[in-house]
GROMACS .gro file of C-alpha atoms in nm:
model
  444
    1UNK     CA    1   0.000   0.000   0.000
    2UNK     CA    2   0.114   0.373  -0.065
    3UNK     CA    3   0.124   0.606   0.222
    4UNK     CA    4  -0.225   0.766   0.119
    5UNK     CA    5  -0.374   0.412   0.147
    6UNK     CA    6  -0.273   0.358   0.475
    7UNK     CA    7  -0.374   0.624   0.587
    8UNK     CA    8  -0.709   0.616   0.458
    9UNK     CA    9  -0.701   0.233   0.591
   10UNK     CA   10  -0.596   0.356   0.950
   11UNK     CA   11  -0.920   0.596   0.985
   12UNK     CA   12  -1.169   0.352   0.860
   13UNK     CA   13  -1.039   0.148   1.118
   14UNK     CA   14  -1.060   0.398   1.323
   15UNK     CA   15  -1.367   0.617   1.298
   16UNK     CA   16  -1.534   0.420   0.968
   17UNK     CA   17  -1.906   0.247   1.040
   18UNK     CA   18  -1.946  -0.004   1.301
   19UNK     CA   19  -2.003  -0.261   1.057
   20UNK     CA   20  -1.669  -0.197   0.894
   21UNK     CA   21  -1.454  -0.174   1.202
   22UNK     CA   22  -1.642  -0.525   1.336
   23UNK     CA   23  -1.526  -0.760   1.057
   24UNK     CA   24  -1.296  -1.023   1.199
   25UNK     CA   25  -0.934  -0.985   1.246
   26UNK     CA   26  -0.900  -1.373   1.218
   27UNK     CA   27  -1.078  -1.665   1.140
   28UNK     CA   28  -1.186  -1.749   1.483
   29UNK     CA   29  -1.399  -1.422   1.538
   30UNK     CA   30  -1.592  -1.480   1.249
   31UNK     CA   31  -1.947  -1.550   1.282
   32UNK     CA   32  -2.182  -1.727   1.128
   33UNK     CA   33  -2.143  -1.980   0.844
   34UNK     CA   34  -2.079  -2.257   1.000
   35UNK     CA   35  -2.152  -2.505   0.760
   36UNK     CA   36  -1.874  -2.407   0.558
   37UNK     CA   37  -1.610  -2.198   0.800
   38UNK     CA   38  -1.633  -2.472   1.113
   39UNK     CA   39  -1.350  -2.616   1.199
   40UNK     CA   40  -1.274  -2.892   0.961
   41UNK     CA   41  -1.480  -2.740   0.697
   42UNK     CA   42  -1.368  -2.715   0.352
   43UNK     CA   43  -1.339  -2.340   0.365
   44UNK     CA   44  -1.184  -2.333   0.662
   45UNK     CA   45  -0.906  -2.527   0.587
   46UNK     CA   46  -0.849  -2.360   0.240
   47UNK     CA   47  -0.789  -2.026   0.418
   48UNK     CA   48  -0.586  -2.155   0.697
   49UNK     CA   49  -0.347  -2.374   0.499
   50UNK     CA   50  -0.302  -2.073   0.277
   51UNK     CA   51  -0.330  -2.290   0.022
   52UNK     CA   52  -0.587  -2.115  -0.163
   53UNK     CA   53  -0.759  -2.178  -0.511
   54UNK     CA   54  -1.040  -1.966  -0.667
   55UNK     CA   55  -1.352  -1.934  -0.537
   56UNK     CA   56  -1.708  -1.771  -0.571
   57UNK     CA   57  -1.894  -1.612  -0.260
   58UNK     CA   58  -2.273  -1.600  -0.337
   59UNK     CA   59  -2.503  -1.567  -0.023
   60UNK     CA   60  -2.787  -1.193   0.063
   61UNK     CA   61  -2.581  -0.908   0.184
   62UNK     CA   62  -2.430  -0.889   0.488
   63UNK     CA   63  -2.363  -1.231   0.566
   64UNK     CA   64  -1.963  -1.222   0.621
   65UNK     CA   65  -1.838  -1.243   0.225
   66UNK     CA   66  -1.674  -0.954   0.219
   67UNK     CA   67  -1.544  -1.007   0.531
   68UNK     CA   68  -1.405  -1.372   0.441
   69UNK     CA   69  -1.232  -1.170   0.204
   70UNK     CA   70  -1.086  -0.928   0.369
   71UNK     CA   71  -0.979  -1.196   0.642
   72UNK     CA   72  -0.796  -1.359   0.344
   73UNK     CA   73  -0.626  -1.063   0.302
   74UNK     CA   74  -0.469  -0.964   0.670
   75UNK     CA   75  -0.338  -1.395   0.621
   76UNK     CA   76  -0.236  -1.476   0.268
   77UNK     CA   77   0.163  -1.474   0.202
   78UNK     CA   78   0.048  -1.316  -0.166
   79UNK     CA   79  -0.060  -0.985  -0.298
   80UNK     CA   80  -0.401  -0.936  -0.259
   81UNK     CA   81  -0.611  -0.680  -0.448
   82UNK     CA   82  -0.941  -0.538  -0.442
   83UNK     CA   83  -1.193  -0.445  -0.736
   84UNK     CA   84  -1.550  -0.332  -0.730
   85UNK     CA   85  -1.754  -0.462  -1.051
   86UNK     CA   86  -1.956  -0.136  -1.065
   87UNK     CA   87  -1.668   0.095  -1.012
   88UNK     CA   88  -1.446  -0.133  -1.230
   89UNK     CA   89  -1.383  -0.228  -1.590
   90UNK     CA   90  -1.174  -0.437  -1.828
   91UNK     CA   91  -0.843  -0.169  -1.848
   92UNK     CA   92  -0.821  -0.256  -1.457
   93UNK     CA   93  -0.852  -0.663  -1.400
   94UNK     CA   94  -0.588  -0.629  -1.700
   95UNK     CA   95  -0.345  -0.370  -1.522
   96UNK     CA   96  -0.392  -0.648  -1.215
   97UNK     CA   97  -0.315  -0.921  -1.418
   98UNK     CA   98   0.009  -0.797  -1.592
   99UNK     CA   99   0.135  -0.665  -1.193
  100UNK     CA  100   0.038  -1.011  -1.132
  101UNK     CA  101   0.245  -1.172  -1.395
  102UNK     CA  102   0.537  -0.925  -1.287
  103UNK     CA  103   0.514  -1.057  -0.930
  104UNK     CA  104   0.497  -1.416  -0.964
  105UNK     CA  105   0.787  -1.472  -1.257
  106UNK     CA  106   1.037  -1.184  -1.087
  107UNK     CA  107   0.948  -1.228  -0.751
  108UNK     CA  108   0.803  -1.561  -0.680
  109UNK     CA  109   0.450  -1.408  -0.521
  110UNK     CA  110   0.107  -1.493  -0.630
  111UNK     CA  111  -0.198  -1.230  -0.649
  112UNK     CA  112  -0.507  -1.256  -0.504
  113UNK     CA  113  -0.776  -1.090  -0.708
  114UNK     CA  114  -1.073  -1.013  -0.510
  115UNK     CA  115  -1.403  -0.898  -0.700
  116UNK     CA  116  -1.701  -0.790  -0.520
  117UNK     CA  117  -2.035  -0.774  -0.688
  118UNK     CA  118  -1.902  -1.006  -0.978
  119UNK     CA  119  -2.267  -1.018  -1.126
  120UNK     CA  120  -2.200  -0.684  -1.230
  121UNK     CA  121  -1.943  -0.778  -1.485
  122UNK     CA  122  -2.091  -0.863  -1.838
  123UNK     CA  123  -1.957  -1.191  -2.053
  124UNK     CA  124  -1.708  -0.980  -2.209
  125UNK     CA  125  -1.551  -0.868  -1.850
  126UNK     CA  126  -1.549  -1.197  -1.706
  127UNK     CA  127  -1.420  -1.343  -2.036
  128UNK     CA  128  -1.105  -1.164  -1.891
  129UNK     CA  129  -1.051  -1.369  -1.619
  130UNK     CA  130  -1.032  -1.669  -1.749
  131UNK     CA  131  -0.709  -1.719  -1.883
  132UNK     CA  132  -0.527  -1.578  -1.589
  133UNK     CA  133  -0.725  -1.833  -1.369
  134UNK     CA  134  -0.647  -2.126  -1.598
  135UNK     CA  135  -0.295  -2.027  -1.596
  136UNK     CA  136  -0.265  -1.938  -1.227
  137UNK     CA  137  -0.171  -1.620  -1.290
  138UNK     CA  138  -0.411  -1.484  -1.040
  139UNK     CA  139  -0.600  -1.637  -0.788
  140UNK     CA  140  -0.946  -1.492  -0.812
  141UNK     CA  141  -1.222  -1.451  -0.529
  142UNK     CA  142  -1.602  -1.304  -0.672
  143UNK     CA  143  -1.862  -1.192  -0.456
  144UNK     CA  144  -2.215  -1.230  -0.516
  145UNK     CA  145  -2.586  -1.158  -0.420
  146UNK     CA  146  -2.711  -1.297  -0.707
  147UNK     CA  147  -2.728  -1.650  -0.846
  148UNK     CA  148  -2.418  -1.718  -1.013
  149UNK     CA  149  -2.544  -1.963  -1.260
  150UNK     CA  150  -2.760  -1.676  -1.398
  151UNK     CA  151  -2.534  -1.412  -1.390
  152UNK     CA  152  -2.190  -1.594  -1.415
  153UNK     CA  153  -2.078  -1.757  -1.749
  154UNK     CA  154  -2.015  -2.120  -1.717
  155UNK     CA  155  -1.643  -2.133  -1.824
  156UNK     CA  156  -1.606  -1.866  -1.454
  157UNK     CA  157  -1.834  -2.099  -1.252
  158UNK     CA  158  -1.625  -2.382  -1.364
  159UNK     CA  159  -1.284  -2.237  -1.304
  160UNK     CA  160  -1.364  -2.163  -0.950
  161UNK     CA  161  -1.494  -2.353  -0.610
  162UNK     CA  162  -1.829  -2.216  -0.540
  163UNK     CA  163  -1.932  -2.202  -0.147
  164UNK     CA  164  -2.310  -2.036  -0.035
  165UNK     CA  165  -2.365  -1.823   0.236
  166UNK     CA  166  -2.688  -1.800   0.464
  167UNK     CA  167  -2.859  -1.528   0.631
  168UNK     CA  168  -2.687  -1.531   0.988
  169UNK     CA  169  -2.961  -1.688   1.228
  170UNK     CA  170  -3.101  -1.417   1.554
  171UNK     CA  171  -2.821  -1.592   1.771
  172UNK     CA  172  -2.570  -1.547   1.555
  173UNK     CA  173  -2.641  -1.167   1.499
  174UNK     CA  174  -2.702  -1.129   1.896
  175UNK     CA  175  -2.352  -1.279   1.897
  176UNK     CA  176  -2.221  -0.993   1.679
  177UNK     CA  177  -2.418  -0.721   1.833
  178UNK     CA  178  -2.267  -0.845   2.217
  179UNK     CA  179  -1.926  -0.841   2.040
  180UNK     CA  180  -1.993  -0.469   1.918
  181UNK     CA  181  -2.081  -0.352   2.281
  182UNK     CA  182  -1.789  -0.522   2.471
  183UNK     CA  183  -1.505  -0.450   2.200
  184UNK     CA  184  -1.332  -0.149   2.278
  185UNK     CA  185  -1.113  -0.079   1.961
  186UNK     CA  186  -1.307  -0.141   1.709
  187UNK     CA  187  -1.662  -0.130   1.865
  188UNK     CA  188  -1.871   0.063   2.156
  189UNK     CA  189  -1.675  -0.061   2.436
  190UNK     CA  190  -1.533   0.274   2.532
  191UNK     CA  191  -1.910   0.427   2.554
  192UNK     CA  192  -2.012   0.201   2.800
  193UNK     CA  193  -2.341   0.100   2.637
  194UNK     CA  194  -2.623  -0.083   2.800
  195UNK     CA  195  -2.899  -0.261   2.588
  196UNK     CA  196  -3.215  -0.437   2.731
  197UNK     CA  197  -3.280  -0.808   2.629
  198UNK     CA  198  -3.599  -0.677   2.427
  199UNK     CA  199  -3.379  -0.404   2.237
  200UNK     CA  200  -3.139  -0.702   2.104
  201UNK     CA  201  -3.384  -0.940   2.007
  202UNK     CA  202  -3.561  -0.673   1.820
  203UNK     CA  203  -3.251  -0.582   1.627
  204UNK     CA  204  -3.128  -0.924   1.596
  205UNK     CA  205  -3.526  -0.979   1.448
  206UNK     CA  206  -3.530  -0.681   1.220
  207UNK     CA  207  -3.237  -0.743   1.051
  208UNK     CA  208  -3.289  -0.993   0.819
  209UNK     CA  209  -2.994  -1.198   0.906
  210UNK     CA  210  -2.820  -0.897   0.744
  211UNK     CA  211  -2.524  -0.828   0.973
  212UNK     CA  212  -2.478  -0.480   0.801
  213UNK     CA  213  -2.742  -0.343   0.904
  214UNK     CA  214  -2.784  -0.492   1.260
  215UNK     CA  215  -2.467  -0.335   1.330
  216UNK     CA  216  -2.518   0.017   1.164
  217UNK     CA  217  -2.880   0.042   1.339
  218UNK     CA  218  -2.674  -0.012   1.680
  219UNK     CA  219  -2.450   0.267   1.566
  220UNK     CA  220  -2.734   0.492   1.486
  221UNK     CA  221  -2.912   0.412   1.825
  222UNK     CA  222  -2.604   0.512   2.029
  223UNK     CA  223  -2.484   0.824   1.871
  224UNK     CA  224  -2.832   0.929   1.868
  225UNK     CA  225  -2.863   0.926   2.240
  226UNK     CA  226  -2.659   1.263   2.228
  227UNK     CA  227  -2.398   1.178   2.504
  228UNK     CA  228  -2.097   1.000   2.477
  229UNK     CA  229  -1.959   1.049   2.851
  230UNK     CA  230  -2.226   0.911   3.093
  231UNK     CA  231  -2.362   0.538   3.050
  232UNK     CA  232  -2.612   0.480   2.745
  233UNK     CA  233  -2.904   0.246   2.777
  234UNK     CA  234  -3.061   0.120   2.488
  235UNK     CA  235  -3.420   0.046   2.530
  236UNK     CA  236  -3.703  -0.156   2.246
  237UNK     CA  237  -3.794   0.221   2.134
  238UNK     CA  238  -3.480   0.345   2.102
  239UNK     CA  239  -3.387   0.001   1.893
  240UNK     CA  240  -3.739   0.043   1.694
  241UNK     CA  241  -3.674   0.421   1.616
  242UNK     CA  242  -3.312   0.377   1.506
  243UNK     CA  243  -3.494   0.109   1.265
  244UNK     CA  244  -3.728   0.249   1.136
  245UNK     CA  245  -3.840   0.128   0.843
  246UNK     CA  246  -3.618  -0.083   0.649
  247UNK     CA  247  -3.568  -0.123   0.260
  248UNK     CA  248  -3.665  -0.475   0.174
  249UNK     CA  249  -3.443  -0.684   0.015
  250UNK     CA  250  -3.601  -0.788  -0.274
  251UNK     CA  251  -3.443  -0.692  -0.654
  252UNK     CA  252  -3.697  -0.724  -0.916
  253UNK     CA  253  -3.484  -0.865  -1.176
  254UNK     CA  254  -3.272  -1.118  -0.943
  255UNK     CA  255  -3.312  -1.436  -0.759
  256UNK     CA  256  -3.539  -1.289  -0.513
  257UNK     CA  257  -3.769  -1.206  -0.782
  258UNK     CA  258  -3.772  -1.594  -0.915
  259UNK     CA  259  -3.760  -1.745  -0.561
  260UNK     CA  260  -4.069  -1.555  -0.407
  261UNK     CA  261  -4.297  -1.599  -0.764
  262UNK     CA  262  -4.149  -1.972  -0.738
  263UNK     CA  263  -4.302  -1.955  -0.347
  264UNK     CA  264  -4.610  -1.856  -0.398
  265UNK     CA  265  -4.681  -2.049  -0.678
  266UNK     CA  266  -4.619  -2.381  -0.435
  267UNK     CA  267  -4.813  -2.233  -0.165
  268UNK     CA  268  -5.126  -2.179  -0.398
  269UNK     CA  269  -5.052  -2.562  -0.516
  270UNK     CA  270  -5.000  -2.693  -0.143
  271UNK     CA  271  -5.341  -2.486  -0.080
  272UNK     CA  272  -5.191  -2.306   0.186
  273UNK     CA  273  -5.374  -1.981   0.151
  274UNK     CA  274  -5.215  -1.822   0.455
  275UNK     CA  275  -4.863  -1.841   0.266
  276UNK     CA  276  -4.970  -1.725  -0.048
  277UNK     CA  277  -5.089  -1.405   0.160
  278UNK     CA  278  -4.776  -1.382   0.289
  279UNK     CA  279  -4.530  -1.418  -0.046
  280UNK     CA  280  -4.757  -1.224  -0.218
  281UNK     CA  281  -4.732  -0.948   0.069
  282UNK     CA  282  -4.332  -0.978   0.073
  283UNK     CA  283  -4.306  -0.925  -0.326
  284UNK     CA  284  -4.536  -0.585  -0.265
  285UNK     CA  285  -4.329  -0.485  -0.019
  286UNK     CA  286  -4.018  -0.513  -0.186
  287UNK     CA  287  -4.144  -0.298  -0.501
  288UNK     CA  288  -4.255  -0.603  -0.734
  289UNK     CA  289  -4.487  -0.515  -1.046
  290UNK     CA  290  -4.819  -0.638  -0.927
  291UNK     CA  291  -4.909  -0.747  -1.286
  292UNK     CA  292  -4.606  -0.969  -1.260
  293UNK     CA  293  -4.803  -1.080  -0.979
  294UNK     CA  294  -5.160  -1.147  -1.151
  295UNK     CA  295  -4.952  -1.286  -1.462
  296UNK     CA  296  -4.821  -1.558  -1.217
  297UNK     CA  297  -5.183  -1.615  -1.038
  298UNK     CA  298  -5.322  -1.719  -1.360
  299UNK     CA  299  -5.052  -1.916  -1.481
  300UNK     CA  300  -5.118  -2.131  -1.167
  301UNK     CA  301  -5.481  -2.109  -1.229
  302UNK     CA  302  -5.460  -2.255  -1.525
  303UNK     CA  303  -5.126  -2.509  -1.437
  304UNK     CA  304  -5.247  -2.633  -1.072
  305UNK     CA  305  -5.608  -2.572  -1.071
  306UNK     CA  306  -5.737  -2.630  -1.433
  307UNK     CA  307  -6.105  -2.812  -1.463
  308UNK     CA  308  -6.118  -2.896  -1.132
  309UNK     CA  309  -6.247  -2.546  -1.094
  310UNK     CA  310  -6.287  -2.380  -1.434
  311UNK     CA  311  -6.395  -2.053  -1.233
  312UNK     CA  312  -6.046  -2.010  -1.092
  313UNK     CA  313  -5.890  -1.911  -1.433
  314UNK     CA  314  -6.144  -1.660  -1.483
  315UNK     CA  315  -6.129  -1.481  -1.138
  316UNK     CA  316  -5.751  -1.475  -1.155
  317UNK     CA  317  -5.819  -1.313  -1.510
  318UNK     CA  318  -6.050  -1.069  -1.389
  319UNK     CA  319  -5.784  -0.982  -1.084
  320UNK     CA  320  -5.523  -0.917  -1.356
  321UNK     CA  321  -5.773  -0.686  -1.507
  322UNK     CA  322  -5.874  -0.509  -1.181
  323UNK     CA  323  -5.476  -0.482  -1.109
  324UNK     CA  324  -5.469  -0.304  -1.417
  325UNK     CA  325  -5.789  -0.048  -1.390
  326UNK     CA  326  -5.670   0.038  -0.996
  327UNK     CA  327  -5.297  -0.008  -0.954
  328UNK     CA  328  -5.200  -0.064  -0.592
  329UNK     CA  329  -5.192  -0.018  -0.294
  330UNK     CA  330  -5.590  -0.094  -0.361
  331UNK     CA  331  -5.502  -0.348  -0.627
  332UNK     CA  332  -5.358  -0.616  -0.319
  333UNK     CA  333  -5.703  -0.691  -0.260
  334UNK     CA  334  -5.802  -0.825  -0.620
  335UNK     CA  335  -5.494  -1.040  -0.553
  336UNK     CA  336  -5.521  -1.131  -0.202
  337UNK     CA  337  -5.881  -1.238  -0.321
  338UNK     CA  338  -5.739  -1.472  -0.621
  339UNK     CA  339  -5.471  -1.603  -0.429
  340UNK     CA  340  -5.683  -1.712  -0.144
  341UNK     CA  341  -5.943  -1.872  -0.410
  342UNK     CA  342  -5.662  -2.066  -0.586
  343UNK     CA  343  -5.500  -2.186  -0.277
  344UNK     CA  344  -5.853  -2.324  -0.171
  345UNK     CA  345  -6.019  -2.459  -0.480
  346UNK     CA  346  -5.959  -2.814  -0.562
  347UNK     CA  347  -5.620  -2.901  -0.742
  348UNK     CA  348  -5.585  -3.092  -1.118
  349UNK     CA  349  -5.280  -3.013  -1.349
  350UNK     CA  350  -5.419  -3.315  -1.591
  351UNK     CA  351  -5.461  -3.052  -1.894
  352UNK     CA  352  -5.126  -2.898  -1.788
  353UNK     CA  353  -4.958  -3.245  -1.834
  354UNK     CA  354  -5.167  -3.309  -2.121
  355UNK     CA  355  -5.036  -3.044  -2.337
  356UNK     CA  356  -4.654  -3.110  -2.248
  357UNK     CA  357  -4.701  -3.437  -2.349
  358UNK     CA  358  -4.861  -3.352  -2.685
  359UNK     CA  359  -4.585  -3.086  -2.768
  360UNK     CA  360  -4.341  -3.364  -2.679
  361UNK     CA  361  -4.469  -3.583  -2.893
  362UNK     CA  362  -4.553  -3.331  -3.177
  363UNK     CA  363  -4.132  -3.230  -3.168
  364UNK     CA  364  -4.017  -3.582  -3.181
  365UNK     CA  365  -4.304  -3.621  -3.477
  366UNK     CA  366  -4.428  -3.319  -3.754
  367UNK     CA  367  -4.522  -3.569  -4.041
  368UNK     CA  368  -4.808  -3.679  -3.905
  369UNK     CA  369  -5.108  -3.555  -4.155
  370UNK     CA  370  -5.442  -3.479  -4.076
  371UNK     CA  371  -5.703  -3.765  -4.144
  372UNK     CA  372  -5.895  -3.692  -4.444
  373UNK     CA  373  -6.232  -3.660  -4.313
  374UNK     CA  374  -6.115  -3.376  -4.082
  375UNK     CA  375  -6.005  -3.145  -4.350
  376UNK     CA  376  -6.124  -2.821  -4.414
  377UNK     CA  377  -6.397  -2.887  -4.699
  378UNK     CA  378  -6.554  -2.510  -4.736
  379UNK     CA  379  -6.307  -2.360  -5.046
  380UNK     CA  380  -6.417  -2.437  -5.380
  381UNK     CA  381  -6.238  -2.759  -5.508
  382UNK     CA  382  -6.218  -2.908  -5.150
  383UNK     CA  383  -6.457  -3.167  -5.217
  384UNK     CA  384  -6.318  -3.315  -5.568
  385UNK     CA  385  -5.987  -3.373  -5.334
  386UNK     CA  386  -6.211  -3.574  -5.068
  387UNK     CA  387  -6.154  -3.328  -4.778
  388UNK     CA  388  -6.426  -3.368  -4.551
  389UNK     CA  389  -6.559  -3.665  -4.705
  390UNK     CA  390  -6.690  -3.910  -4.423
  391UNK     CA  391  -6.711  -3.685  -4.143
  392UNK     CA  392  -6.988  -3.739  -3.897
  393UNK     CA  393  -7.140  -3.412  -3.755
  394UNK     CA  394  -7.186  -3.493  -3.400
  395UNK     CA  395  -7.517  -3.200  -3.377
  396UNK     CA  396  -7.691  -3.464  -3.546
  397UNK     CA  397  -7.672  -3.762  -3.331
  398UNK     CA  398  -7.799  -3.799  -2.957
  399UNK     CA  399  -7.625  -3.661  -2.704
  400UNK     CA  400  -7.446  -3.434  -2.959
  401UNK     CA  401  -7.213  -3.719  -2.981
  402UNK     CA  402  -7.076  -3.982  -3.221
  403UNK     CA  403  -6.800  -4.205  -3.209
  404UNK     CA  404  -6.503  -4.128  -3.526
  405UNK     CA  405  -6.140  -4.093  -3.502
  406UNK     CA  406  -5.999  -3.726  -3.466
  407UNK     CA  407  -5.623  -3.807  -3.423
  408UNK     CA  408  -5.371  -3.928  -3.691
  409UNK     CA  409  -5.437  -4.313  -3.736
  410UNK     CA  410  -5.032  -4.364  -3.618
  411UNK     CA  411  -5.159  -4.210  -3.250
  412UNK     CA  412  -5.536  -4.285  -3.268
  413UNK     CA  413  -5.498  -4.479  -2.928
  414UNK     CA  414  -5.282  -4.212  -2.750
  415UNK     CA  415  -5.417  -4.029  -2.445
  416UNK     CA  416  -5.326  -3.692  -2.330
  417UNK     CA  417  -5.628  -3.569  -2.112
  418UNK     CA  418  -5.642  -3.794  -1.810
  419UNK     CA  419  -5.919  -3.644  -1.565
  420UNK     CA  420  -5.858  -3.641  -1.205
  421UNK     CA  421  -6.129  -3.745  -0.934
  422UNK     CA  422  -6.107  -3.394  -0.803
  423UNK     CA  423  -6.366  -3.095  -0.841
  424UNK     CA  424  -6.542  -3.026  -1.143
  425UNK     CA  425  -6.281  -3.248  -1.355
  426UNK     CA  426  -6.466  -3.541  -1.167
  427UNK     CA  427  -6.810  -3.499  -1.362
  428UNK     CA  428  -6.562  -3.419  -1.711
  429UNK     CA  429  -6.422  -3.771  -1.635
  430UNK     CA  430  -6.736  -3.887  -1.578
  431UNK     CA  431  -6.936  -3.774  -1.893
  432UNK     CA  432  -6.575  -3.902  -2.113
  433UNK     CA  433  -6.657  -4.222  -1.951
  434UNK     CA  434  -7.045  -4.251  -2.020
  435UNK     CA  435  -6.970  -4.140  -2.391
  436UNK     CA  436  -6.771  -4.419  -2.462
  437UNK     CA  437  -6.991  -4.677  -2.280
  438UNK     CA  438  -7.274  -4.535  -2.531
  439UNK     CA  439  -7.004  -4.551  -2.825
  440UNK     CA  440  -6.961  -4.916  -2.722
  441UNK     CA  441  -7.329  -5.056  -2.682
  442UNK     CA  442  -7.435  -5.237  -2.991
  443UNK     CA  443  -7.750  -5.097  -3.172
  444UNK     CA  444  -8.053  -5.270  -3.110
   0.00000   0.00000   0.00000
């Protein structure tokens, strides 16, 4: 580091946010993660062998991968620099590379390339990287809030060791918080700061699992309480007004987007109507398009429910449309009322299979041709080529119905629409059935 760096380093350190001057010094302070930084762990013993090989950090914010990283750093025997994806381009993983190449054949030390926010770097950026990884030029370390295997080109994914981080459970941020209080320097030791039991569990609650912001709302509720020398007591209103009200993580175009449509989808099919409430709530929250929203509702009307309860894919329809007319916040109630309908009614996805298995078969087979008699035979000349010729029209035969083939004569046994016993679909399977018995009985 040049002189400017280290100073700037020193008074972050020093006087930066909480949550900055709380990461761990070592790998025994750090919390959280267990599954993967425990003793014995794989990740563990990567970083303290020093033996280290490139790897991708993907977990929600404020679960300890910067922090891994920056632990990496204070141990490693080689260089280690630092990029930002959104305040980085090509011009400066290059510059790193070539000091990298510089250090290992004249010097004998490998570089550590650490890239936060990696999902911010287009094909073209992360094309880049590749070679130096292959080669070992540079040891590289992403991290990532998104899911890699949408943002991350495979050739990246499979030059490095990928390892998932989880939101940090209430004990584990308590844990952190405690550490804050008692640590005097880097935390609020000095300050002599005094929190009730309801004031941490409310933090340690509100924060997501987000370490970040457990920590900075601690900050915020000390230095708000306007003296520094006597002792400071943090009480549940002082903890709930340093809160306030959070932004909810939720991004609209990332995996948060996918894995809350993806919930309440299952909750509608597990009729669980109290969790499609509450999905439904948490994409609102977080800023989701509520026609994305209805869009979803009747693609499960249709998928989960189908003829079991025809009247499903037409109230989810007419939510869309409501959605549409009255925008939100009034337009929740349109879809709190669909939701709750689908995640009640009774459950078939028979025509929902029954169509992927006729595309299926129709890509694996184009040629087949369409019987004679079922040709169009209204254009002039239709009839002289025998479209039409045989067919039975079923308006003028009891029940509306007569028995003739309507499927290519290679497939006229194949079945795609298998009723289910449940709902309406029970009384469709029921009338299919009587209409062949009646197809079957010999005339008298």
């Amino acid at each position: 580091m040049d002189l400017i760096s280290l100073a700037l380093e020193k008074k972050i350190s020093e006087q930066g946010p909480l949550a900055r001057r709380m990461r761990p010094e070592n790998i025994d302070q750090f919390v959280g993660q267990d599954h993967i930084l425990g003793q014995g762990k794989p990740l563990y013993n990567i970083i303290a062998s020093d033996h280290l090989v490139s790897l991708l950090l993907y977990g929600p914010p404020g679960t300890g991968k910067t922090s891994l990283a920056s632990l990496v750093a204070s141990k490693t025997k080689a260089d280690f620099t630092q990029l930002n994806a959104v305040a980085s381009g090509v011009k400066d993983v290059r510059a790193v590379i070539e000091q990298a190449k510089e250090s290992w054949s004249l010097y004998d030390r490998r570089t550590i390339l650490f890239i936060d926010e990696i999902h911010r770097f287009n094909k073209a950026q992360q094309d880049v990287l590749l070679a130096a990884i292959e080669q070992g030029t540079i040891i590289f370390i992403g991290a990532t809030t998104e899911n890699p295997f949408f943002y991350l080109t495979g050739p990246l994914l499979s030059r490095s060791r990928l390892f998932v981080f989880e939101s940090l459970s209430i004990t584990d941020i308590k844990a952190l918080l405690k550490q804050a209080l008692e640590d005097k320097e880097r935390g609020l030791g000095k300050l002599k700061v005094a929190i009730t039991k309801e004031a941490l569990q409310f933090l340690a609650e509100k924060s997501s699992g987000d370490a970040r912001v457990a920590l900075n709302v601690l900050e915020v509720a000390v230095l708000s309480s306007g003296n520094s020398e006597k002792a400071i007591n943090i009480t549940l209103e002082d903890a709930a007004e340093a809160m306030q009200q959070r932004l909810y993580s939720y991004d609209r175009q990332g995996d948060n987007h996918y894995d809350m449509a993806s919930a309440l989808i299952k909750s509608i099919r597990g009729s669980d109507p109290d969790a499609a409430l509450y999905w439904i709530a948490r994409m609102i929250k977080g800023g989701e398009d509520p026609l994305f929203i209805a869009r979803r509702l009747i693609i499960s009307a249709a998928e989960d429910i189908g003829n079991a309860d025809p009247a499903a894919l037409t109230l989810a329809v007419s939510a869309a449309q409501a959605v549409q007319m009255i925008g939100l916040p009034e337009g929740r109630i349109p879809l709190a009322q669909a939701a709750v309908y689908l995640a009640t009614a009774p459950k078939s996805n028979a025509a929902y299979l029954g169509i992927n298995e006729a595309i299926n078969l129709v890509e694996n087979d184009l040629k087949q041709p369409v019987p004679g008699h079922l040709k169009d035979s209204s254009y002039k000349g239709a009839k002289r080529l025998g479209h039409g010729e045989g067919y039975l029209y079923p308006h003028d035969y009891p029940s509306h119905y007569v028995e003739q083939d309507y499927l290519p004569p290679a497939i006229l046994d194949k079945k795609f629409y298998r009723p289910s016993e449940q709902g309406r679909e029970k009384m469709i399977k029921a009338r299919l059935e009587q209409l062949k018995r009646k197809s079957n009985q010999k005339p008298d």
